[in-house]
mmCIF file of N, CA and C in Angstrom:
data_model
loop_
_atom_site.group_PDB
_atom_site.id
_atom_site.type_symbol
_atom_site.label_atom_id
_atom_site.label_comp_id
_atom_site.label_asym_id
_atom_site.label_seq_id
_atom_site.Cartn_x
_atom_site.Cartn_y
_atom_site.Cartn_z
ATOM 1 N N MET P 19 111.092 78.412 112.988
ATOM 2 C CA MET P 19 112.177 79.024 112.233
ATOM 3 C C MET P 19 113.513 78.547 112.795
ATOM 4 N N ASN P 20 114.438 78.291 111.957
ATOM 5 C CA ASN P 20 115.772 77.826 112.294
ATOM 6 C C ASN P 20 116.547 78.937 113.018
ATOM 7 N N GLN P 21 117.144 78.651 114.180
ATOM 8 C CA GLN P 21 117.881 79.674 114.930
ATOM 9 C C GLN P 21 119.329 79.248 115.189
ATOM 10 N N GLN P 22 120.031 78.863 114.167
ATOM 11 C CA GLN P 22 121.425 78.448 114.304
ATOM 12 C C GLN P 22 122.318 79.661 114.560
ATOM 13 N N HIS P 23 123.443 79.404 115.188
ATOM 14 C CA HIS P 23 124.416 80.467 115.438
ATOM 15 C C HIS P 23 125.608 80.374 114.493
ATOM 16 N N HIS P 24 125.465 79.542 113.479
ATOM 17 C CA HIS P 24 126.470 79.448 112.433
ATOM 18 C C HIS P 24 125.763 79.069 111.142
ATOM 19 N N TYR P 25 126.350 79.446 110.043
ATOM 20 C CA TYR P 25 125.780 79.106 108.744
ATOM 21 C C TYR P 25 126.069 77.646 108.472
ATOM 22 N N SER P 26 125.046 76.885 108.112
ATOM 23 C CA SER P 26 125.246 75.453 107.875
ATOM 24 C C SER P 26 124.705 75.001 106.524
ATOM 25 N N GLY P 27 124.457 75.944 105.637
ATOM 26 C CA GLY P 27 123.929 75.593 104.321
ATOM 27 C C GLY P 27 125.023 75.235 103.341
ATOM 28 N N GLU P 28 124.642 75.279 102.059
ATOM 29 C CA GLU P 28 125.610 74.980 101.007
ATOM 30 C C GLU P 28 126.764 75.967 101.063
ATOM 31 N N GLN P 29 127.909 75.515 100.614
ATOM 32 C CA GLN P 29 129.126 76.320 100.624
ATOM 33 C C GLN P 29 128.905 77.655 99.906
ATOM 34 N N LEU P 30 129.255 78.739 100.571
ATOM 35 C CA LEU P 30 129.164 80.067 99.970
ATOM 36 C C LEU P 30 130.480 80.409 99.285
ATOM 37 N N ASP P 31 130.399 81.196 98.251
ATOM 38 C CA ASP P 31 131.573 81.640 97.493
ATOM 39 C C ASP P 31 132.396 82.585 98.377
ATOM 40 N N SER P 32 133.576 82.145 98.769
ATOM 41 C CA SER P 32 134.390 82.921 99.715
ATOM 42 C C SER P 32 134.945 84.219 99.121
ATOM 43 N N GLU P 33 134.916 84.368 97.805
ATOM 44 C CA GLU P 33 135.334 85.642 97.210
ATOM 45 C C GLU P 33 134.274 86.720 97.417
ATOM 46 N N ILE P 34 133.056 86.309 97.707
ATOM 47 C CA ILE P 34 131.950 87.253 97.859
ATOM 48 C C ILE P 34 131.421 87.277 99.286
ATOM 49 N N PHE P 35 131.270 86.113 99.907
ATOM 50 C CA PHE P 35 130.563 85.990 101.179
ATOM 51 C C PHE P 35 131.490 85.641 102.337
ATOM 52 N N ASP P 36 131.210 86.255 103.499
ATOM 53 C CA ASP P 36 131.855 85.894 104.751
ATOM 54 C C ASP P 36 130.742 85.682 105.773
ATOM 55 N N SER P 37 130.461 84.423 106.090
ATOM 56 C CA SER P 37 129.392 84.096 107.035
ATOM 57 C C SER P 37 129.944 83.739 108.413
ATOM 58 N N SER P 38 131.185 84.093 108.693
ATOM 59 C CA SER P 38 131.827 83.722 109.954
ATOM 60 C C SER P 38 131.183 84.394 111.169
ATOM 61 N N ARG P 39 130.393 85.436 110.956
ATOM 62 C CA ARG P 39 129.705 86.118 112.065
ATOM 63 C C ARG P 39 128.190 85.907 111.982
ATOM 64 N N TRP P 40 127.781 84.779 111.414
ATOM 65 C CA TRP P 40 126.368 84.444 111.238
ATOM 66 C C TRP P 40 125.595 84.724 112.524
ATOM 67 N N PRO P 41 124.431 85.349 112.437
ATOM 68 C CA PRO P 41 123.589 85.645 111.302
ATOM 69 C C PRO P 41 123.846 87.000 110.630
ATOM 70 N N VAL P 42 125.021 87.560 110.842
ATOM 71 C CA VAL P 42 125.453 88.708 110.037
ATOM 72 C C VAL P 42 126.359 88.157 108.947
ATOM 73 N N VAL P 43 126.064 88.508 107.709
ATOM 74 C CA VAL P 43 126.874 88.046 106.581
ATOM 75 C C VAL P 43 127.448 89.261 105.876
ATOM 76 N N PHE P 44 128.754 89.268 105.694
ATOM 77 C CA PHE P 44 129.425 90.318 104.930
ATOM 78 C C PHE P 44 129.519 89.865 103.478
ATOM 79 N N LEU P 45 129.167 90.763 102.565
ATOM 80 C CA LEU P 45 129.199 90.463 101.132
ATOM 81 C C LEU P 45 130.026 91.512 100.423
ATOM 82 N N ARG P 46 131.015 91.066 99.697
ATOM 83 C CA ARG P 46 131.810 91.958 98.852
ATOM 84 C C ARG P 46 131.171 91.919 97.474
ATOM 85 N N PHE P 47 130.556 93.051 97.074
ATOM 86 C CA PHE P 47 129.885 93.067 95.782
ATOM 87 C C PHE P 47 130.917 92.802 94.697
ATOM 88 N N PRO P 48 130.649 91.837 93.804
ATOM 89 C CA PRO P 48 131.657 91.410 92.830
ATOM 90 C C PRO P 48 132.068 92.498 91.843
ATOM 91 N N ALA P 49 133.347 92.535 91.553
ATOM 92 C CA ALA P 49 133.881 93.452 90.543
ATOM 93 C C ALA P 49 133.414 93.012 89.162
ATOM 94 N N LEU P 50 133.378 93.951 88.231
ATOM 95 C CA LEU P 50 132.896 93.674 86.876
ATOM 96 C C LEU P 50 133.656 92.538 86.195
ATOM 97 N N GLU P 51 134.943 92.421 86.472
ATOM 98 C CA GLU P 51 135.744 91.407 85.784
ATOM 99 C C GLU P 51 135.646 90.012 86.409
ATOM 100 N N MET P 52 134.932 89.858 87.521
ATOM 101 C CA MET P 52 134.797 88.550 88.163
ATOM 102 C C MET P 52 133.944 87.629 87.276
ATOM 103 N N PRO P 53 134.456 86.456 86.939
ATOM 104 C CA PRO P 53 133.685 85.517 86.105
ATOM 105 C C PRO P 53 132.383 85.085 86.794
ATOM 106 N N ASN P 54 131.313 85.031 86.028
ATOM 107 C CA ASN P 54 130.004 84.569 86.528
ATOM 108 C C ASN P 54 129.564 85.304 87.787
ATOM 109 N N ARG P 55 129.902 86.572 87.870
ATOM 110 C CA ARG P 55 129.690 87.340 89.093
ATOM 111 C C ARG P 55 128.247 87.363 89.575
ATOM 112 N N THR P 56 127.304 87.595 88.682
ATOM 113 C CA THR P 56 125.907 87.693 89.089
ATOM 114 C C THR P 56 125.375 86.333 89.516
ATOM 115 N N ASP P 57 125.688 85.294 88.764
ATOM 116 C CA ASP P 57 125.256 83.942 89.143
ATOM 117 C C ASP P 57 125.809 83.570 90.517
ATOM 118 N N ARG P 58 127.061 83.872 90.766
ATOM 119 C CA ARG P 58 127.699 83.535 92.036
ATOM 120 C C ARG P 58 127.057 84.288 93.200
ATOM 121 N N LEU P 59 126.798 85.563 92.992
ATOM 122 C CA LEU P 59 126.179 86.381 94.028
ATOM 123 C C LEU P 59 124.764 85.879 94.332
ATOM 124 N N LEU P 60 123.966 85.685 93.309
ATOM 125 C CA LEU P 60 122.574 85.280 93.511
ATOM 126 C C LEU P 60 122.468 83.861 94.071
ATOM 127 N N ALA P 61 123.359 82.971 93.667
ATOM 128 C CA ALA P 61 123.357 81.618 94.227
ATOM 129 C C ALA P 61 123.632 81.662 95.726
ATOM 130 N N GLY P 62 124.595 82.471 96.131
ATOM 131 C CA GLY P 62 124.905 82.589 97.554
ATOM 132 C C GLY P 62 123.756 83.184 98.346
ATOM 133 N N LEU P 63 123.132 84.217 97.804
ATOM 134 C CA LEU P 63 121.985 84.811 98.484
ATOM 135 C C LEU P 63 120.849 83.806 98.619
ATOM 136 N N THR P 64 120.646 83.011 97.593
ATOM 137 C CA THR P 64 119.616 81.972 97.650
ATOM 138 C C THR P 64 119.937 80.968 98.751
ATOM 139 N N HIS P 65 121.192 80.537 98.835
ATOM 140 C CA HIS P 65 121.596 79.592 99.887
ATOM 141 C C HIS P 65 121.352 80.186 101.275
ATOM 142 N N ILE P 66 121.645 81.468 101.436
ATOM 143 C CA ILE P 66 121.427 82.134 102.726
ATOM 144 C C ILE P 66 119.947 82.125 103.075
ATOM 145 N N LEU P 67 119.103 82.462 102.117
ATOM 146 C CA LEU P 67 117.666 82.513 102.384
ATOM 147 C C LEU P 67 117.083 81.133 102.676
ATOM 148 N N THR P 68 117.663 80.078 102.111
ATOM 149 C CA THR P 68 117.141 78.734 102.370
ATOM 150 C C THR P 68 117.424 78.279 103.803
ATOM 151 N N GLN P 69 118.237 79.014 104.537
ATOM 152 C CA GLN P 69 118.455 78.710 105.953
ATOM 153 C C GLN P 69 117.200 79.004 106.775
ATOM 154 N N GLN P 70 116.302 79.814 106.214
ATOM 155 C CA GLN P 70 115.052 80.202 106.877
ATOM 156 C C GLN P 70 115.308 80.744 108.273
ATOM 157 N N GLN P 71 116.301 81.613 108.349
ATOM 158 C CA GLN P 71 116.658 82.263 109.609
ATOM 159 C C GLN P 71 116.853 83.742 109.339
ATOM 160 N N ARG P 72 116.487 84.551 110.307
ATOM 161 C CA ARG P 72 116.695 85.993 110.150
ATOM 162 C C ARG P 72 118.192 86.259 110.027
ATOM 163 N N VAL P 73 118.531 87.121 109.091
ATOM 164 C CA VAL P 73 119.921 87.431 108.786
ATOM 165 C C VAL P 73 120.006 88.912 108.453
ATOM 166 N N ALA P 74 121.144 89.521 108.745
ATOM 167 C CA ALA P 74 121.420 90.894 108.330
ATOM 168 C C ALA P 74 122.604 90.845 107.379
ATOM 169 N N LEU P 75 122.500 91.582 106.289
ATOM 170 C CA LEU P 75 123.536 91.559 105.263
ATOM 171 C C LEU P 75 124.315 92.865 105.266
ATOM 172 N N ALA P 76 125.633 92.747 105.361
ATOM 173 C CA ALA P 76 126.528 93.906 105.347
ATOM 174 C C ALA P 76 127.265 93.905 104.006
ATOM 175 N N TRP P 77 126.875 94.816 103.142
ATOM 176 C CA TRP P 77 127.396 94.890 101.773
ATOM 177 C C TRP P 77 128.618 95.800 101.712
ATOM 178 N N ILE P 78 129.625 95.336 101.013
ATOM 179 C CA ILE P 78 130.793 96.157 100.695
ATOM 180 C C ILE P 78 130.647 96.485 99.210
ATOM 181 N N PRO P 79 130.280 97.729 98.884
ATOM 182 C CA PRO P 79 129.989 98.073 97.479
ATOM 183 C C PRO P 79 131.191 97.866 96.561
ATOM 184 N N ALA P 80 130.881 97.665 95.294
ATOM 185 C CA ALA P 80 131.918 97.516 94.270
ATOM 186 C C ALA P 80 132.562 98.861 93.978
ATOM 187 N N ARG P 81 133.755 98.819 93.483
ATOM 188 C CA ARG P 81 134.486 100.038 93.123
ATOM 189 C C ARG P 81 133.960 100.681 91.843
ATOM 190 N N HIS P 82 133.283 99.884 91.017
ATOM 191 C CA HIS P 82 132.905 100.384 89.696
ATOM 192 C C HIS P 82 131.665 101.267 89.698
ATOM 193 N N GLY P 83 130.875 101.280 90.749
ATOM 194 C CA GLY P 83 129.681 102.113 90.787
ATOM 195 C C GLY P 83 128.501 101.440 90.091
ATOM 196 N N HIS P 84 127.354 101.649 90.653
ATOM 197 C CA HIS P 84 126.128 101.009 90.160
ATOM 198 C C HIS P 84 125.818 101.353 88.705
ATOM 199 N N GLU P 85 126.124 102.547 88.299
ATOM 200 C CA GLU P 85 125.795 102.988 86.933
ATOM 201 C C GLU P 85 126.534 102.192 85.857
ATOM 202 N N ARG P 86 127.594 101.481 86.217
ATOM 203 C CA ARG P 86 128.352 100.696 85.242
ATOM 204 C C ARG P 86 127.920 99.232 85.194
ATOM 205 N N GLU P 87 126.903 98.873 85.962
ATOM 206 C CA GLU P 87 126.416 97.488 85.945
ATOM 207 C C GLU P 87 125.875 97.145 84.566
ATOM 208 N N PRO P 88 126.287 96.018 84.004
ATOM 209 C CA PRO P 88 125.751 95.586 82.706
ATOM 210 C C PRO P 88 124.235 95.364 82.789
ATOM 211 N N HIS P 89 123.531 95.821 81.766
ATOM 212 C CA HIS P 89 122.068 95.790 81.751
ATOM 213 C C HIS P 89 121.517 94.380 81.959
ATOM 214 N N GLU P 90 122.066 93.396 81.288
ATOM 215 C CA GLU P 90 121.562 92.025 81.423
ATOM 216 C C GLU P 90 121.729 91.504 82.847
ATOM 217 N N GLN P 91 122.826 91.872 83.494
ATOM 218 C CA GLN P 91 123.033 91.431 84.871
ATOM 219 C C GLN P 91 122.079 92.147 85.819
ATOM 220 N N GLU P 92 121.769 93.389 85.538
ATOM 221 C CA GLU P 92 120.764 94.132 86.309
ATOM 222 C C GLU P 92 119.405 93.446 86.185
ATOM 223 N N LYS P 93 119.054 93.059 84.963
ATOM 224 C CA LYS P 93 117.774 92.383 84.742
ATOM 225 C C LYS P 93 117.735 91.047 85.477
ATOM 226 N N GLN P 94 118.832 90.315 85.441
ATOM 227 C CA GLN P 94 118.909 89.032 86.136
ATOM 228 C C GLN P 94 118.701 89.223 87.639
ATOM 229 N N ALA P 95 119.348 90.227 88.205
ATOM 230 C CA ALA P 95 119.196 90.509 89.633
ATOM 231 C C ALA P 95 117.768 90.937 89.957
ATOM 232 N N SER P 96 117.150 91.714 89.092
ATOM 233 C CA SER P 96 115.760 92.147 89.309
ATOM 234 C C SER P 96 114.810 90.958 89.288
ATOM 235 N N ARG P 97 115.028 90.046 88.345
ATOM 236 C CA ARG P 97 114.193 88.837 88.293
ATOM 237 C C ARG P 97 114.353 88.016 89.577
ATOM 238 N N TRP P 98 115.593 87.912 90.051
ATOM 239 C CA TRP P 98 115.845 87.166 91.284
ATOM 240 C C TRP P 98 115.115 87.823 92.456
ATOM 241 N N MET P 99 115.199 89.146 92.564
ATOM 242 C CA MET P 99 114.537 89.848 93.668
ATOM 243 C C MET P 99 113.025 89.641 93.630
ATOM 244 N N LYS P 100 112.446 89.651 92.440
ATOM 245 C CA LYS P 100 111.002 89.390 92.335
ATOM 246 C C LYS P 100 110.685 87.966 92.762
ATOM 247 N N GLN P 101 111.521 87.030 92.361
ATOM 248 C CA GLN P 101 111.298 85.624 92.708
ATOM 249 C C GLN P 101 111.423 85.388 94.212
ATOM 250 N N TYR P 102 112.351 86.088 94.856
ATOM 251 C CA TYR P 102 112.636 85.865 96.275
ATOM 252 C C TYR P 102 112.159 86.995 97.176
ATOM 253 N N LYS P 103 111.233 87.815 96.701
ATOM 254 C CA LYS P 103 110.795 88.970 97.496
ATOM 255 C C LYS P 103 110.182 88.544 98.828
ATOM 256 N N ASN P 104 109.422 87.461 98.850
ATOM 257 C CA ASN P 104 108.819 87.011 100.112
ATOM 258 C C ASN P 104 109.882 86.528 101.089
ATOM 259 N N GLU P 105 110.858 85.775 100.590
ATOM 260 C CA GLU P 105 111.933 85.290 101.451
ATOM 261 C C GLU P 105 112.774 86.445 101.982
ATOM 262 N N LEU P 106 113.055 87.424 101.135
ATOM 263 C CA LEU P 106 113.795 88.607 101.590
ATOM 264 C C LEU P 106 113.029 89.312 102.706
ATOM 265 N N ARG P 107 111.736 89.504 102.497
ATOM 266 C CA ARG P 107 110.903 90.166 103.503
ATOM 267 C C ARG P 107 110.887 89.353 104.800
ATOM 268 N N ASP P 108 110.768 88.028 104.689
ATOM 269 C CA ASP P 108 110.634 87.178 105.863
ATOM 270 C C ASP P 108 111.935 86.986 106.635
ATOM 271 N N TYR P 109 113.073 86.940 105.926
ATOM 272 C CA TYR P 109 114.316 86.542 106.585
ATOM 273 C C TYR P 109 115.387 87.615 106.670
ATOM 274 N N CYS P 110 115.248 88.708 105.950
ATOM 275 C CA CYS P 110 116.288 89.736 106.003
ATOM 276 C C CYS P 110 115.899 90.822 107.006
ATOM 277 N N ALA P 111 116.720 90.984 108.042
ATOM 278 C CA ALA P 111 116.470 91.992 109.075
ATOM 279 C C ALA P 111 116.942 93.372 108.640
ATOM 280 N N GLY P 112 117.838 93.443 107.652
ATOM 281 C CA GLY P 112 118.307 94.734 107.173
ATOM 282 C C GLY P 112 119.585 94.619 106.372
ATOM 283 N N TYR P 113 119.869 95.710 105.644
ATOM 284 C CA TYR P 113 121.104 95.846 104.866
ATOM 285 C C TYR P 113 121.943 96.946 105.486
ATOM 286 N N VAL P 114 123.223 96.690 105.607
ATOM 287 C CA VAL P 114 124.188 97.709 106.001
ATOM 288 C C VAL P 114 125.184 97.817 104.856
ATOM 289 N N TYR P 115 125.425 99.031 104.393
ATOM 290 C CA TYR P 115 126.394 99.262 103.312
ATOM 291 C C TYR P 115 127.635 99.887 103.918
ATOM 292 N N LEU P 116 128.756 99.216 103.729
ATOM 293 C CA LEU P 116 130.006 99.615 104.341
ATOM 294 C C LEU P 116 130.843 100.425 103.344
ATOM 295 N N THR P 117 130.905 101.736 103.566
ATOM 296 C CA THR P 117 131.742 102.592 102.728
ATOM 297 C C THR P 117 131.989 103.910 103.442
ATOM 298 N N SER P 118 133.164 104.454 103.242
ATOM 299 C CA SER P 118 133.468 105.775 103.788
ATOM 300 C C SER P 118 133.573 106.810 102.673
ATOM 301 N N GLU P 119 133.333 106.389 101.422
ATOM 302 C CA GLU P 119 133.447 107.298 100.286
ATOM 303 C C GLU P 119 132.195 108.171 100.183
ATOM 304 N N PRO P 120 132.363 109.495 100.291
ATOM 305 C CA PRO P 120 131.200 110.390 100.320
ATOM 306 C C PRO P 120 130.255 110.242 99.127
ATOM 307 N N GLU P 121 130.795 110.096 97.922
ATOM 308 C CA GLU P 121 129.912 109.994 96.752
ATOM 309 C C GLU P 121 129.116 108.690 96.748
ATOM 310 N N VAL P 122 129.712 107.615 97.238
ATOM 311 C CA VAL P 122 129.004 106.333 97.319
ATOM 312 C C VAL P 122 127.927 106.409 98.399
ATOM 313 N N ARG P 123 128.264 107.012 99.528
ATOM 314 C CA ARG P 123 127.297 107.177 100.611
ATOM 315 C C ARG P 123 126.095 108.002 100.149
ATOM 316 N N GLU P 124 126.379 109.059 99.416
ATOM 317 C CA GLU P 124 125.303 109.914 98.914
ATOM 318 C C GLU P 124 124.409 109.144 97.943
ATOM 319 N N SER P 125 125.013 108.396 97.036
ATOM 320 C CA SER P 125 124.264 107.610 96.061
ATOM 321 C C SER P 125 123.397 106.552 96.742
ATOM 322 N N LEU P 126 123.976 105.852 97.705
ATOM 323 C CA LEU P 126 123.222 104.825 98.415
ATOM 324 C C LEU P 126 122.082 105.433 99.221
ATOM 325 N N SER P 127 122.344 106.520 99.908
ATOM 326 C CA SER P 127 121.304 107.177 100.700
ATOM 327 C C SER P 127 120.133 107.610 99.826
ATOM 328 N N ALA P 128 120.430 108.078 98.624
ATOM 329 C CA ALA P 128 119.376 108.482 97.693
ATOM 330 C C ALA P 128 118.592 107.270 97.194
ATOM 331 N N MET P 129 119.239 106.114 97.136
ATOM 332 C CA MET P 129 118.595 104.899 96.649
ATOM 333 C C MET P 129 117.642 104.290 97.678
ATOM 334 N N PHE P 130 117.920 104.435 98.964
ATOM 335 C CA PHE P 130 117.150 103.752 100.005
ATOM 336 C C PHE P 130 115.636 103.957 99.875
ATOM 337 N N PRO P 131 115.143 105.193 99.763
ATOM 338 C CA PRO P 131 113.676 105.355 99.648
ATOM 339 C C PRO P 131 113.110 104.762 98.357
ATOM 340 N N LYS P 132 113.893 104.761 97.303
ATOM 341 C CA LYS P 132 113.432 104.250 96.009
ATOM 342 C C LYS P 132 113.220 102.741 96.013
ATOM 343 N N VAL P 133 113.974 102.018 96.820
ATOM 344 C CA VAL P 133 113.876 100.556 96.836
ATOM 345 C C VAL P 133 113.077 100.029 98.032
ATOM 346 N N GLN P 134 112.490 100.920 98.813
ATOM 347 C CA GLN P 134 111.785 100.497 100.028
ATOM 348 C C GLN P 134 110.645 99.527 99.740
ATOM 349 N N LYS P 135 109.947 99.711 98.647
ATOM 350 C CA LYS P 135 108.829 98.810 98.330
ATOM 351 C C LYS P 135 109.343 97.399 98.008
ATOM 352 N N ILE P 136 110.449 97.316 97.311
ATOM 353 C CA ILE P 136 111.014 96.020 96.937
ATOM 354 C C ILE P 136 111.758 95.390 98.124
ATOM 355 N N LEU P 137 112.501 96.220 98.847
ATOM 356 C CA LEU P 137 113.301 95.763 99.996
ATOM 357 C C LEU P 137 112.785 96.487 101.241
ATOM 358 N N PRO P 138 111.715 95.979 101.877
ATOM 359 C CA PRO P 138 111.007 96.732 102.911
ATOM 360 C C PRO P 138 111.633 96.710 104.308
ATOM 361 N N PHE P 139 112.870 96.336 104.414
ATOM 362 C CA PHE P 139 113.555 96.284 105.696
ATOM 363 C C PHE P 139 114.485 97.490 105.823
ATOM 364 N N PRO P 140 115.028 97.730 107.025
ATOM 365 C CA PRO P 140 115.904 98.892 107.215
ATOM 366 C C PRO P 140 117.202 98.780 106.411
ATOM 367 N N LYS P 141 117.708 99.935 106.014
ATOM 368 C CA LYS P 141 118.977 100.037 105.301
ATOM 369 C C LYS P 141 119.741 101.207 105.904
ATOM 370 N N THR P 142 121.042 101.040 106.065
ATOM 371 C CA THR P 142 121.848 102.121 106.627
ATOM 372 C C THR P 142 123.276 102.023 106.104
ATOM 373 N N LEU P 143 124.081 103.005 106.482
ATOM 374 C CA LEU P 143 125.491 103.078 106.080
ATOM 375 C C LEU P 143 126.381 102.827 107.290
ATOM 376 N N ALA P 144 127.567 102.299 107.041
ATOM 377 C CA ALA P 144 128.553 102.073 108.099
ATOM 378 C C ALA P 144 129.921 102.508 107.595
ATOM 379 N N ASP P 145 130.772 102.921 108.537
ATOM 380 C CA ASP P 145 132.100 103.433 108.203
ATOM 381 C C ASP P 145 133.161 102.343 108.096
ATOM 382 N N ASP P 146 133.010 101.270 108.880
ATOM 383 C CA ASP P 146 134.016 100.211 108.895
ATOM 384 C C ASP P 146 133.349 98.905 109.306
ATOM 385 N N MET P 147 134.117 97.827 109.332
ATOM 386 C CA MET P 147 133.582 96.490 109.613
ATOM 387 C C MET P 147 132.925 96.425 110.997
ATOM 388 N N ASP P 148 133.568 97.010 112.002
ATOM 389 C CA ASP P 148 133.000 96.971 113.349
ATOM 390 C C ASP P 148 131.681 97.733 113.415
ATOM 391 N N ASP P 149 131.636 98.897 112.791
ATOM 392 C CA ASP P 149 130.412 99.692 112.735
ATOM 393 C C ASP P 149 129.321 98.920 111.998
ATOM 394 N N ALA P 150 129.669 98.282 110.895
ATOM 395 C CA ALA P 150 128.700 97.497 110.124
ATOM 396 C C ALA P 150 128.155 96.347 110.962
ATOM 397 N N TYR P 151 129.027 95.669 111.684
ATOM 398 C CA TYR P 151 128.589 94.555 112.518
ATOM 399 C C TYR P 151 127.649 95.036 113.621
ATOM 400 N N ARG P 152 127.996 96.141 114.276
ATOM 401 C CA ARG P 152 127.132 96.693 115.329
ATOM 402 C C ARG P 152 125.751 97.036 114.778
ATOM 403 N N LYS P 153 125.723 97.676 113.615
ATOM 404 C CA LYS P 153 124.436 98.075 113.033
ATOM 405 C C LYS P 153 123.635 96.864 112.573
ATOM 406 N N ALA P 154 124.307 95.871 112.020
ATOM 407 C CA ALA P 154 123.616 94.655 111.583
ATOM 408 C C ALA P 154 123.033 93.910 112.774
ATOM 409 N N THR P 155 123.790 93.788 113.857
ATOM 410 C CA THR P 155 123.260 93.098 115.042
ATOM 411 C C THR P 155 122.133 93.908 115.680
ATOM 412 N N ALA P 156 122.187 95.221 115.555
ATOM 413 C CA ALA P 156 121.081 96.052 116.050
ATOM 414 C C ALA P 156 119.810 95.782 115.245
ATOM 415 N N PHE P 157 119.930 95.617 113.934
ATOM 416 C CA PHE P 157 118.770 95.259 113.117
ATOM 417 C C PHE P 157 118.182 93.929 113.584
ATOM 418 N N LEU P 158 119.047 92.975 113.854
ATOM 419 C CA LEU P 158 118.585 91.658 114.311
ATOM 420 C C LEU P 158 117.940 91.748 115.685
ATOM 421 N N ALA P 159 118.495 92.560 116.579
ATOM 422 C CA ALA P 159 117.928 92.731 117.914
ATOM 423 C C ALA P 159 116.575 93.445 117.834
ATOM 424 N N LEU P 160 116.489 94.461 117.018
ATOM 425 C CA LEU P 160 115.232 95.186 116.826
ATOM 426 C C LEU P 160 114.188 94.240 116.276
ATOM 427 N N ASP P 161 114.615 93.441 115.311
ATOM 428 C CA ASP P 161 113.731 92.470 114.701
ATOM 429 C C ASP P 161 113.210 91.490 115.754
ATOM 430 N N GLY P 162 114.083 91.020 116.630
ATOM 431 C CA GLY P 162 113.692 90.094 117.687
ATOM 432 C C GLY P 162 112.725 90.729 118.661
ATOM 433 N N ALA P 163 112.929 91.985 118.988
ATOM 434 C CA ALA P 163 112.030 92.698 119.908
ATOM 435 C C ALA P 163 110.643 92.848 119.295
ATOM 436 N N MET P 164 110.585 93.051 117.982
ATOM 437 C CA MET P 164 109.302 93.212 117.303
ATOM 438 C C MET P 164 108.537 91.893 117.258
ATOM 439 N N MET P 165 109.239 90.753 117.305
ATOM 440 C CA MET P 165 108.596 89.450 117.217
ATOM 441 C C MET P 165 108.044 88.994 118.566
ATOM 442 N N GLU P 166 108.473 89.624 119.658
ATOM 443 C CA GLU P 166 108.022 89.204 121.007
ATOM 444 C C GLU P 166 106.610 89.655 121.280
#
């Protein structure tokens, strides 16, 4: 397995992805008005997974809320997750969702058990970037301890 300390794959969309702390990647979930938002997000995730290295993803949720996601884009994302479920399982050490908004935290917390079968890695909430980074690196460290 590739153990680089920096992302060296195809260029990631800088409006969505920040890989400067690789193997922790910060992702700003695209706003509804962003052109080609779902294609851009899924292309970047695919590039990350092709690195074949354990990674932790720190998501910054969108302001619009999950319930406003267009149905076709939801279906596209679901198809992608089914296609890449093995890679997600093999290379993703965990998801951290960065938000301090109580209603978003509550919604995400309720979602975690529902998606466990599809996304079988740990998921948690963080209050700020530093907290998210600490939790993401903890997922990676835990993951490394389990592999020994």
